C-alpha atoms as an extended CHARMM CRD file, in Angstrom:
* protein
*
       232  EXT
         1         1  UNK       CA            119.9530000000        3.0290000000      -15.8400000000  PROA      1               0.0000000000
         2         2  UNK       CA            122.5330000000        4.0230000000      -18.1890000000  PROA      2               0.0000000000
         3         3  UNK       CA            121.2400000000        7.1150000000      -20.5680000000  PROA      3               0.0000000000
         4         4  UNK       CA            122.3880000000        6.7190000000      -24.3530000000  PROA      4               0.0000000000
         5         5  UNK       CA            123.6050000000       10.9690000000      -25.8600000000  PROA      5               0.0000000000
         6         6  UNK       CA            124.3310000000       11.4880000000      -29.4890000000  PROA      6               0.0000000000
         7         7  UNK       CA            125.9490000000       14.6410000000      -30.6190000000  PROA      7               0.0000000000
         8         8  UNK       CA            126.0830000000       16.0240000000      -33.8780000000  PROA      8               0.0000000000
         9         9  UNK       CA            129.0600000000       18.6020000000      -34.8630000000  PROA      9               0.0000000000
        10        10  UNK       CA            128.4850000000       21.1080000000      -38.0020000000  PROA      10              0.0000000000
        11        11  UNK       CA            131.0980000000       23.4890000000      -37.4820000000  PROA      11              0.0000000000
        12        12  UNK       CA            129.7450000000       25.3810000000      -34.9290000000  PROA      12              0.0000000000
        13        13  UNK       CA            126.4180000000       24.0940000000      -35.2810000000  PROA      13              0.0000000000
        14        14  UNK       CA            125.8900000000       21.6370000000      -32.4820000000  PROA      14              0.0000000000
        15        15  UNK       CA            122.7740000000       19.1910000000      -31.9120000000  PROA      15              0.0000000000
        16        16  UNK       CA            122.9540000000       16.8880000000      -28.8920000000  PROA      16              0.0000000000
        17        17  UNK       CA            119.5730000000       14.4440000000      -27.3380000000  PROA      17              0.0000000000
        18        18  UNK       CA            119.9850000000       12.0240000000      -24.0410000000  PROA      18              0.0000000000
        19        19  UNK       CA            117.5240000000        9.4060000000      -23.8770000000  PROA      19              0.0000000000
        20        20  UNK       CA            117.3920000000        6.7100000000      -21.5450000000  PROA      20              0.0000000000
        21        21  UNK       CA            118.7920000000        3.2480000000      -22.8940000000  PROA      21              0.0000000000
        22        22  UNK       CA            115.4310000000        1.1340000000      -22.9230000000  PROA      22              0.0000000000
        23        23  UNK       CA            115.6070000000       -1.8260000000      -19.9760000000  PROA      23              0.0000000000
        24        24  UNK       CA            113.1220000000       -4.5810000000      -19.7950000000  PROA      24              0.0000000000
        25        25  UNK       CA            111.4800000000       -6.7880000000      -17.1520000000  PROA      25              0.0000000000
        26        26  UNK       CA            110.6670000000       -9.6840000000      -17.0200000000  PROA      26              0.0000000000
        27        27  UNK       CA            107.6480000000       -8.7080000000      -15.2450000000  PROA      27              0.0000000000
        28        28  UNK       CA            107.0370000000       -5.8160000000      -17.7120000000  PROA      28              0.0000000000
        29        29  UNK       CA            103.5780000000       -6.5190000000      -19.6910000000  PROA      29              0.0000000000
        30        30  UNK       CA            103.7400000000       -5.9390000000      -23.9270000000  PROA      30              0.0000000000
        31        31  UNK       CA            102.0190000000       -2.4590000000      -23.1690000000  PROA      31              0.0000000000
        32        32  UNK       CA            105.0980000000       -1.3730000000      -20.9540000000  PROA      32              0.0000000000
        33        33  UNK       CA            107.4700000000       -2.4420000000      -23.3200000000  PROA      33              0.0000000000
        34        34  UNK       CA            105.2380000000       -1.1200000000      -26.4470000000  PROA      34              0.0000000000
        35        35  UNK       CA            105.7310000000        2.4200000000      -24.1480000000  PROA      35              0.0000000000
        36        36  UNK       CA            109.4010000000        2.3400000000      -23.5850000000  PROA      36              0.0000000000
        37        37  UNK       CA            110.5780000000        1.4010000000      -27.0350000000  PROA      37              0.0000000000
        38        38  UNK       CA            107.8750000000        4.4940000000      -28.6690000000  PROA      38              0.0000000000
        39        39  UNK       CA            109.3090000000        7.0760000000      -25.6520000000  PROA      39              0.0000000000
        40        40  UNK       CA            112.6200000000        6.3840000000      -26.4860000000  PROA      40              0.0000000000
        41        41  UNK       CA            112.5280000000        6.2310000000      -30.7320000000  PROA      41              0.0000000000
        42        42  UNK       CA            110.3880000000        9.9170000000      -30.6320000000  PROA      42              0.0000000000
        43        43  UNK       CA            113.8960000000       10.7880000000      -28.9120000000  PROA      43              0.0000000000
        44        44  UNK       CA            115.9800000000        9.9250000000      -31.6230000000  PROA      44              0.0000000000
        45        45  UNK       CA            113.7000000000       11.0310000000      -34.1500000000  PROA      45              0.0000000000
        46        46  UNK       CA            115.2390000000       14.5330000000      -33.3700000000  PROA      46              0.0000000000
        47        47  UNK       CA            117.8160000000       13.6610000000      -34.6910000000  PROA      47              0.0000000000
        48        48  UNK       CA            117.2840000000       10.9380000000      -37.2450000000  PROA      48              0.0000000000
        49        49  UNK       CA            114.5230000000       12.7310000000      -39.1370000000  PROA      49              0.0000000000
        50        50  UNK       CA            115.0580000000       15.8340000000      -39.6410000000  PROA      50              0.0000000000
        51        51  UNK       CA            113.8730000000       18.1590000000      -41.8170000000  PROA      51              0.0000000000
        52        52  UNK       CA            115.2040000000       19.1700000000      -45.5460000000  PROA      52              0.0000000000
        53        53  UNK       CA            116.0670000000       22.7650000000      -44.2350000000  PROA      53              0.0000000000
        54        54  UNK       CA            118.1690000000       21.1270000000      -40.5430000000  PROA      54              0.0000000000
        55        55  UNK       CA            120.2610000000       18.8330000000      -42.8690000000  PROA      55              0.0000000000
        56        56  UNK       CA            121.2200000000       22.2800000000      -45.3280000000  PROA      56              0.0000000000
        57        57  UNK       CA            122.1350000000       23.9530000000      -42.1940000000  PROA      57              0.0000000000
        58        58  UNK       CA            124.5140000000       21.5890000000      -41.0440000000  PROA      58              0.0000000000
        59        59  UNK       CA            125.9550000000       22.2280000000      -44.1220000000  PROA      59              0.0000000000
        60        60  UNK       CA            126.2800000000       25.6120000000      -44.3710000000  PROA      60              0.0000000000
        61        61  UNK       CA            128.3530000000       25.3330000000      -41.2220000000  PROA      61              0.0000000000
        62        62  UNK       CA            130.4420000000       22.8420000000      -41.9490000000  PROA      62              0.0000000000
        63        63  UNK       CA            131.1380000000       24.0090000000      -45.2280000000  PROA      63              0.0000000000
        64        64  UNK       CA            130.7310000000       28.5330000000      -45.4500000000  PROA      64              0.0000000000
        65        65  UNK       CA            131.8290000000       30.7820000000      -43.5050000000  PROA      65              0.0000000000
        66        66  UNK       CA            132.9880000000       34.5230000000      -43.7460000000  PROA      66              0.0000000000
        67        67  UNK       CA            134.2350000000       35.3980000000      -46.8310000000  PROA      67              0.0000000000
        68        68  UNK       CA            131.9660000000       33.3570000000      -48.6100000000  PROA      68              0.0000000000
        69        69  UNK       CA            128.2060000000       34.2240000000      -50.9760000000  PROA      69              0.0000000000
        70        70  UNK       CA            125.4220000000       33.9370000000      -51.4610000000  PROA      70              0.0000000000
        71        71  UNK       CA            124.4070000000       34.8590000000      -54.7060000000  PROA      71              0.0000000000
        72        72  UNK       CA            121.0650000000       35.5870000000      -56.3590000000  PROA      72              0.0000000000
        73        73  UNK       CA            121.1140000000       34.8430000000      -60.1170000000  PROA      73              0.0000000000
        74        74  UNK       CA            117.9780000000       35.7050000000      -62.7260000000  PROA      74              0.0000000000
        75        75  UNK       CA            117.0120000000       35.8420000000      -66.1080000000  PROA      75              0.0000000000
        76        76  UNK       CA            116.7490000000       38.3250000000      -68.9400000000  PROA      76              0.0000000000
        77        77  UNK       CA            112.9110000000       38.3760000000      -70.5950000000  PROA      77              0.0000000000
        78        78  UNK       CA            114.5770000000       37.0750000000      -73.9640000000  PROA      78              0.0000000000
        79        79  UNK       CA            115.6820000000       34.1930000000      -71.6340000000  PROA      79              0.0000000000
        80        80  UNK       CA            113.6530000000       32.6540000000      -68.8450000000  PROA      80              0.0000000000
        81        81  UNK       CA            113.4880000000       29.1340000000      -69.3110000000  PROA      81              0.0000000000
        82        82  UNK       CA            109.9990000000       27.0300000000      -69.1010000000  PROA      82              0.0000000000
        83        83  UNK       CA            111.4230000000       24.0470000000      -67.4420000000  PROA      83              0.0000000000
        84        84  UNK       CA            113.7070000000       23.0960000000      -64.1850000000  PROA      84              0.0000000000
        85        85  UNK       CA            115.6240000000       21.4800000000      -65.9780000000  PROA      85              0.0000000000
        86        86  UNK       CA            116.3160000000       23.7630000000      -68.8970000000  PROA      86              0.0000000000
        87        87  UNK       CA            117.8420000000       26.2510000000      -65.1860000000  PROA      87              0.0000000000
        88        88  UNK       CA            119.6430000000       23.7340000000      -63.6650000000  PROA      88              0.0000000000
        89        89  UNK       CA            121.5340000000       22.7230000000      -67.3120000000  PROA      89              0.0000000000
        90        90  UNK       CA            121.7510000000       26.8770000000      -67.4540000000  PROA      90              0.0000000000
        91        91  UNK       CA            123.1460000000       26.7160000000      -63.3720000000  PROA      91              0.0000000000
        92        92  UNK       CA            125.4450000000       23.1210000000      -64.7590000000  PROA      92              0.0000000000
        93        93  UNK       CA            127.5430000000       25.2550000000      -67.3140000000  PROA      93              0.0000000000
        94        94  UNK       CA            127.4030000000       28.4700000000      -65.3830000000  PROA      94              0.0000000000
        95        95  UNK       CA            129.5910000000       26.3020000000      -62.9180000000  PROA      95              0.0000000000
        96        96  UNK       CA            132.0790000000       24.3640000000      -65.3350000000  PROA      96              0.0000000000
        97        97  UNK       CA            132.4900000000       28.5850000000      -66.9790000000  PROA      97              0.0000000000
        98        98  UNK       CA            133.5490000000       29.3150000000      -63.1070000000  PROA      98              0.0000000000
        99        99  UNK       CA            135.9180000000       26.2060000000      -62.5730000000  PROA      99              0.0000000000
       100       100  UNK       CA            137.8240000000       26.6620000000      -65.3540000000  PROA      100             0.0000000000
       101       101  UNK       CA            138.4330000000       30.3610000000      -64.0290000000  PROA      101             0.0000000000
       102       102  UNK       CA            139.5500000000       29.0550000000      -61.0170000000  PROA      102             0.0000000000
       103       103  UNK       CA            140.8200000000       26.2970000000      -61.3760000000  PROA      103             0.0000000000
       104       104  UNK       CA            144.1580000000       27.5970000000      -62.8250000000  PROA      104             0.0000000000
       105       105  UNK       CA            144.3320000000       30.0020000000      -59.8280000000  PROA      105             0.0000000000
       106       106  UNK       CA            144.3480000000       26.9060000000      -57.4680000000  PROA      106             0.0000000000
       107       107  UNK       CA            141.0460000000       27.9570000000      -56.3350000000  PROA      107             0.0000000000
       108       108  UNK       CA            138.0490000000       25.6520000000      -55.5170000000  PROA      108             0.0000000000
       109       109  UNK       CA            134.7400000000       25.9100000000      -55.8580000000  PROA      109             0.0000000000
       110       110  UNK       CA            131.7690000000       24.5190000000      -53.1650000000  PROA      110             0.0000000000
       111       111  UNK       CA            128.1770000000       25.5490000000      -53.5890000000  PROA      111             0.0000000000
       112       112  UNK       CA            124.6760000000       24.5870000000      -53.3650000000  PROA      112             0.0000000000
       113       113  UNK       CA            122.3090000000       26.2460000000      -54.8270000000  PROA      113             0.0000000000
       114       114  UNK       CA            118.1950000000       26.0760000000      -55.3640000000  PROA      114             0.0000000000
       115       115  UNK       CA            116.2540000000       26.4970000000      -58.6870000000  PROA      115             0.0000000000
       116       116  UNK       CA            112.6710000000       28.4850000000      -57.5610000000  PROA      116             0.0000000000
       117       117  UNK       CA            109.3760000000       30.2860000000      -59.8180000000  PROA      117             0.0000000000
       118       118  UNK       CA            106.7970000000       29.5570000000      -57.2160000000  PROA      118             0.0000000000
       119       119  UNK       CA            106.5140000000       32.5260000000      -55.4150000000  PROA      119             0.0000000000
       120       120  UNK       CA            106.7430000000       36.6770000000      -56.2820000000  PROA      120             0.0000000000
       121       121  UNK       CA            106.2650000000       37.0440000000      -60.5550000000  PROA      121             0.0000000000
       122       122  UNK       CA            106.4490000000       33.2770000000      -60.7150000000  PROA      122             0.0000000000
       123       123  UNK       CA            109.7760000000       33.8330000000      -63.0530000000  PROA      123             0.0000000000
       124       124  UNK       CA            112.3730000000       31.4170000000      -62.5590000000  PROA      124             0.0000000000
       125       125  UNK       CA            115.5060000000       32.3950000000      -60.3160000000  PROA      125             0.0000000000
       126       126  UNK       CA            118.5300000000       30.4360000000      -58.6870000000  PROA      126             0.0000000000
       127       127  UNK       CA            119.4720000000       31.6980000000      -55.2030000000  PROA      127             0.0000000000
       128       128  UNK       CA            123.0730000000       29.9130000000      -54.8670000000  PROA      128             0.0000000000
       129       129  UNK       CA            125.7530000000       29.9950000000      -51.5750000000  PROA      129             0.0000000000
       130       130  UNK       CA            129.2430000000       29.7970000000      -52.8870000000  PROA      130             0.0000000000
       131       131  UNK       CA            132.5500000000       29.9250000000      -51.8760000000  PROA      131             0.0000000000
       132       132  UNK       CA            134.3000000000       33.5330000000      -51.8150000000  PROA      132             0.0000000000
       133       133  UNK       CA            138.1420000000       33.2460000000      -53.2060000000  PROA      133             0.0000000000
       134       134  UNK       CA            138.9090000000       37.4900000000      -53.3320000000  PROA      134             0.0000000000
       135       135  UNK       CA            137.8770000000       40.2790000000      -54.4630000000  PROA      135             0.0000000000
       136       136  UNK       CA            137.1840000000       39.3180000000      -58.2100000000  PROA      136             0.0000000000
       137       137  UNK       CA            134.1210000000       36.6870000000      -57.1870000000  PROA      137             0.0000000000
       138       138  UNK       CA            131.6530000000       39.4590000000      -58.1160000000  PROA      138             0.0000000000
       139       139  UNK       CA            133.0790000000       39.9740000000      -61.6650000000  PROA      139             0.0000000000
       140       140  UNK       CA            133.2990000000       36.0930000000      -61.8860000000  PROA      140             0.0000000000
       141       141  UNK       CA            130.0130000000       35.7170000000      -61.2240000000  PROA      141             0.0000000000
       142       142  UNK       CA            129.0300000000       37.9760000000      -63.3920000000  PROA      142             0.0000000000
       143       143  UNK       CA            131.4750000000       37.2060000000      -66.6010000000  PROA      143             0.0000000000
       144       144  UNK       CA            129.5190000000       33.3840000000      -66.3340000000  PROA      144             0.0000000000
       145       145  UNK       CA            126.5530000000       34.1120000000      -66.1300000000  PROA      145             0.0000000000
       146       146  UNK       CA            124.8060000000       34.9580000000      -69.1750000000  PROA      146             0.0000000000
       147       147  UNK       CA            121.3510000000       35.1200000000      -68.8110000000  PROA      147             0.0000000000
       148       148  UNK       CA            120.7190000000       37.7080000000      -66.6870000000  PROA      148             0.0000000000
       149       149  UNK       CA            120.5140000000       40.2140000000      -63.2310000000  PROA      149             0.0000000000
       150       150  UNK       CA            123.3870000000       39.1450000000      -60.5480000000  PROA      150             0.0000000000
       151       151  UNK       CA            122.7010000000       39.8870000000      -56.8780000000  PROA      151             0.0000000000
       152       152  UNK       CA            125.9870000000       39.0300000000      -55.1520000000  PROA      152             0.0000000000
       153       153  UNK       CA            125.8050000000       39.2960000000      -50.5920000000  PROA      153             0.0000000000
       154       154  UNK       CA            127.7460000000       38.3780000000      -47.8860000000  PROA      154             0.0000000000
       155       155  UNK       CA            126.8270000000       35.0070000000      -46.1710000000  PROA      155             0.0000000000
       156       156  UNK       CA            126.4840000000       35.3110000000      -42.8570000000  PROA      156             0.0000000000
       157       157  UNK       CA            126.3050000000       32.1430000000      -40.2790000000  PROA      157             0.0000000000
       158       158  UNK       CA            123.7290000000       34.8990000000      -38.3680000000  PROA      158             0.0000000000
       159       159  UNK       CA            121.5630000000       33.9220000000      -40.8840000000  PROA      159             0.0000000000
       160       160  UNK       CA            122.3970000000       30.7550000000      -41.7040000000  PROA      160             0.0000000000
       161       161  UNK       CA            119.4290000000       28.4890000000      -39.8650000000  PROA      161             0.0000000000
       162       162  UNK       CA            117.2810000000       31.5330000000      -41.8250000000  PROA      162             0.0000000000
       163       163  UNK       CA            118.2940000000       31.3520000000      -45.1520000000  PROA      163             0.0000000000
       164       164  UNK       CA            118.0060000000       27.2040000000      -44.9380000000  PROA      164             0.0000000000
       165       165  UNK       CA            114.1870000000       27.4840000000      -44.2830000000  PROA      165             0.0000000000
       166       166  UNK       CA            114.5600000000       29.4030000000      -47.3190000000  PROA      166             0.0000000000
       167       167  UNK       CA            116.3210000000       27.6060000000      -49.5600000000  PROA      167             0.0000000000
       168       168  UNK       CA            114.1640000000       24.8800000000      -48.0440000000  PROA      168             0.0000000000
       169       169  UNK       CA            110.4720000000       26.7620000000      -48.8770000000  PROA      169             0.0000000000
       170       170  UNK       CA            109.4870000000       25.0090000000      -52.7160000000  PROA      170             0.0000000000
       171       171  UNK       CA            108.4200000000       21.7810000000      -52.5360000000  PROA      171             0.0000000000
       172       172  UNK       CA            109.6450000000       21.1300000000      -56.7010000000  PROA      172             0.0000000000
       173       173  UNK       CA            106.7330000000       19.9330000000      -59.4780000000  PROA      173             0.0000000000
       174       174  UNK       CA            108.1980000000       16.4840000000      -60.0790000000  PROA      174             0.0000000000
       175       175  UNK       CA            108.4690000000       13.1530000000      -57.0760000000  PROA      175             0.0000000000
       176       176  UNK       CA            111.9990000000       12.8900000000      -56.8670000000  PROA      176             0.0000000000
       177       177  UNK       CA            113.5410000000       16.5770000000      -57.1780000000  PROA      177             0.0000000000
       178       178  UNK       CA            115.2130000000       18.1240000000      -54.4240000000  PROA      178             0.0000000000
       179       179  UNK       CA            114.3940000000       21.3920000000      -53.1650000000  PROA      179             0.0000000000
       180       180  UNK       CA            118.7820000000       22.1430000000      -53.3630000000  PROA      180             0.0000000000
       181       181  UNK       CA            121.5090000000       20.4400000000      -55.0650000000  PROA      181             0.0000000000
       182       182  UNK       CA            124.8480000000       20.4510000000      -53.5880000000  PROA      182             0.0000000000
       183       183  UNK       CA            128.6050000000       20.2840000000      -55.1780000000  PROA      183             0.0000000000
       184       184  UNK       CA            130.3990000000       16.8880000000      -54.4530000000  PROA      184             0.0000000000
       185       185  UNK       CA            133.3490000000       16.8630000000      -51.7460000000  PROA      185             0.0000000000
       186       186  UNK       CA            131.3010000000       18.8190000000      -49.0500000000  PROA      186             0.0000000000
       187       187  UNK       CA            132.2610000000       18.3010000000      -45.4510000000  PROA      187             0.0000000000
       188       188  UNK       CA            128.9290000000       16.2820000000      -43.3720000000  PROA      188             0.0000000000
       189       189  UNK       CA            127.7950000000       16.3020000000      -40.2600000000  PROA      189             0.0000000000
       190       190  UNK       CA            130.3610000000       14.1640000000      -36.9380000000  PROA      190             0.0000000000
       191       191  UNK       CA            128.3100000000       11.8640000000      -34.8840000000  PROA      191             0.0000000000
       192       192  UNK       CA            129.5510000000       10.8290000000      -31.3980000000  PROA      192             0.0000000000
       193       193  UNK       CA            127.2180000000        8.1810000000      -29.2960000000  PROA      193             0.0000000000
       194       194  UNK       CA            128.2670000000        7.5430000000      -25.7300000000  PROA      194             0.0000000000
       195       195  UNK       CA            126.5240000000        6.1440000000      -22.4420000000  PROA      195             0.0000000000
       196       196  UNK       CA            126.4340000000        8.7460000000      -19.5450000000  PROA      196             0.0000000000
       197       197  UNK       CA            125.0690000000        7.7640000000      -16.4960000000  PROA      197             0.0000000000
       198       198  UNK       CA            121.1640000000        8.1750000000      -16.0660000000  PROA      198             0.0000000000
       199       199  UNK       CA            121.6540000000       11.9010000000      -13.4970000000  PROA      199             0.0000000000
       200       200  UNK       CA            123.7460000000       12.8550000000      -16.3500000000  PROA      200             0.0000000000
       201       201  UNK       CA            122.3400000000       16.2800000000      -17.9540000000  PROA      201             0.0000000000
       202       202  UNK       CA            123.7100000000       17.6600000000      -21.6560000000  PROA      202             0.0000000000
       203       203  UNK       CA            126.4130000000       19.8120000000      -21.0950000000  PROA      203             0.0000000000
       204       204  UNK       CA            125.9990000000       23.0100000000      -22.6940000000  PROA      204             0.0000000000
       205       205  UNK       CA            130.7360000000       24.9880000000      -23.4310000000  PROA      205             0.0000000000
       206       206  UNK       CA            130.2460000000       28.1740000000      -21.4910000000  PROA      206             0.0000000000
       207       207  UNK       CA            129.8350000000       30.5740000000      -24.0470000000  PROA      207             0.0000000000
       208       208  UNK       CA            127.4140000000       28.7120000000      -26.6260000000  PROA      208             0.0000000000
       209       209  UNK       CA            124.4980000000       29.9040000000      -27.7800000000  PROA      209             0.0000000000
       210       210  UNK       CA            120.6590000000       28.1620000000      -27.2300000000  PROA      210             0.0000000000
       211       211  UNK       CA            119.2590000000       27.9110000000      -30.1800000000  PROA      211             0.0000000000
       212       212  UNK       CA            116.1660000000       25.1140000000      -29.2920000000  PROA      212             0.0000000000
       213       213  UNK       CA            116.1520000000       23.4240000000      -26.1190000000  PROA      213             0.0000000000
       214       214  UNK       CA            113.7000000000       20.3680000000      -25.2280000000  PROA      214             0.0000000000
       215       215  UNK       CA            113.6770000000       18.5820000000      -22.2030000000  PROA      215             0.0000000000
       216       216  UNK       CA            110.3960000000       15.5190000000      -21.6040000000  PROA      216             0.0000000000
       217       217  UNK       CA            110.0290000000       13.6740000000      -18.3900000000  PROA      217             0.0000000000
       218       218  UNK       CA            107.6350000000       10.7090000000      -17.6040000000  PROA      218             0.0000000000
       219       219  UNK       CA            108.0770000000        7.5580000000      -15.6610000000  PROA      219             0.0000000000
       220       220  UNK       CA            110.8990000000        5.7820000000      -18.0420000000  PROA      220             0.0000000000
       221       221  UNK       CA            113.1990000000        8.3440000000      -17.1660000000  PROA      221             0.0000000000
       222       222  UNK       CA            114.9840000000       12.1650000000      -18.5480000000  PROA      222             0.0000000000
       223       223  UNK       CA            114.7540000000       13.1930000000      -22.1240000000  PROA      223             0.0000000000
       224       224  UNK       CA            116.9240000000       16.2460000000      -23.4780000000  PROA      224             0.0000000000
       225       225  UNK       CA            117.1540000000       17.7080000000      -26.7910000000  PROA      225             0.0000000000
       226       226  UNK       CA            119.4420000000       20.8480000000      -27.2750000000  PROA      226             0.0000000000
       227       227  UNK       CA            120.6430000000       22.8970000000      -30.4230000000  PROA      227             0.0000000000
       228       228  UNK       CA            123.1640000000       25.7470000000      -29.9050000000  PROA      228             0.0000000000
       229       229  UNK       CA            126.1630000000       27.2670000000      -31.0670000000  PROA      229             0.0000000000
       230       230  UNK       CA            129.6170000000       27.0220000000      -29.9130000000  PROA      230             0.0000000000
       231       231  UNK       CA            131.7660000000       30.5910000000      -29.6610000000  PROA      231             0.0000000000
       232       232  UNK       CA            133.5510000000       31.9100000000      -32.0590000000  PROA      232             0.0000000000
């Protein structure tokens, strides 16, 4: 019996699952058929039902890296907004001004941001990952965000997983709102699906760093899940 292997690649970040292709026999009872289907569904859910932070982590690895920035933007006492709608309007104006600075220089503007207000002192603030363009980034950001204090740090791949969880932690106030917002045109993960022999195991490249690993074996075969980082 063959197995199906799915590999999702997001820059250096790779998620891979391997599971038996259900093979139904004429002698199978309805219960046995159901167990085979459920076993396969449970494994595929590892990739098909990623949490918000998992999807954000993939976008970070696909689109950001060395030289990019992690920005925190706050509000002065006299400029504190009273709604998420106002915060997003302020960020929209910030992005527009930044784009007007960068476009004449031929510099792109890629970003992911998360408006928050449910922790700390409960004041609205914005976290943003922004592509870097050079030594003038800090001056440009401060020039475009006029509502309060700005902190600019280097984006680090080593913190991508933790950062993705952090920016996804707050549930929005209203149904239909998303914890984080991404710019258009960002690169997305690539998926490869193939059939492999039943005896095949997931092969982890030499030098890769395993972040998560799970193997489950039952009467229908072996199910594997691995998340790893490719070497630089």
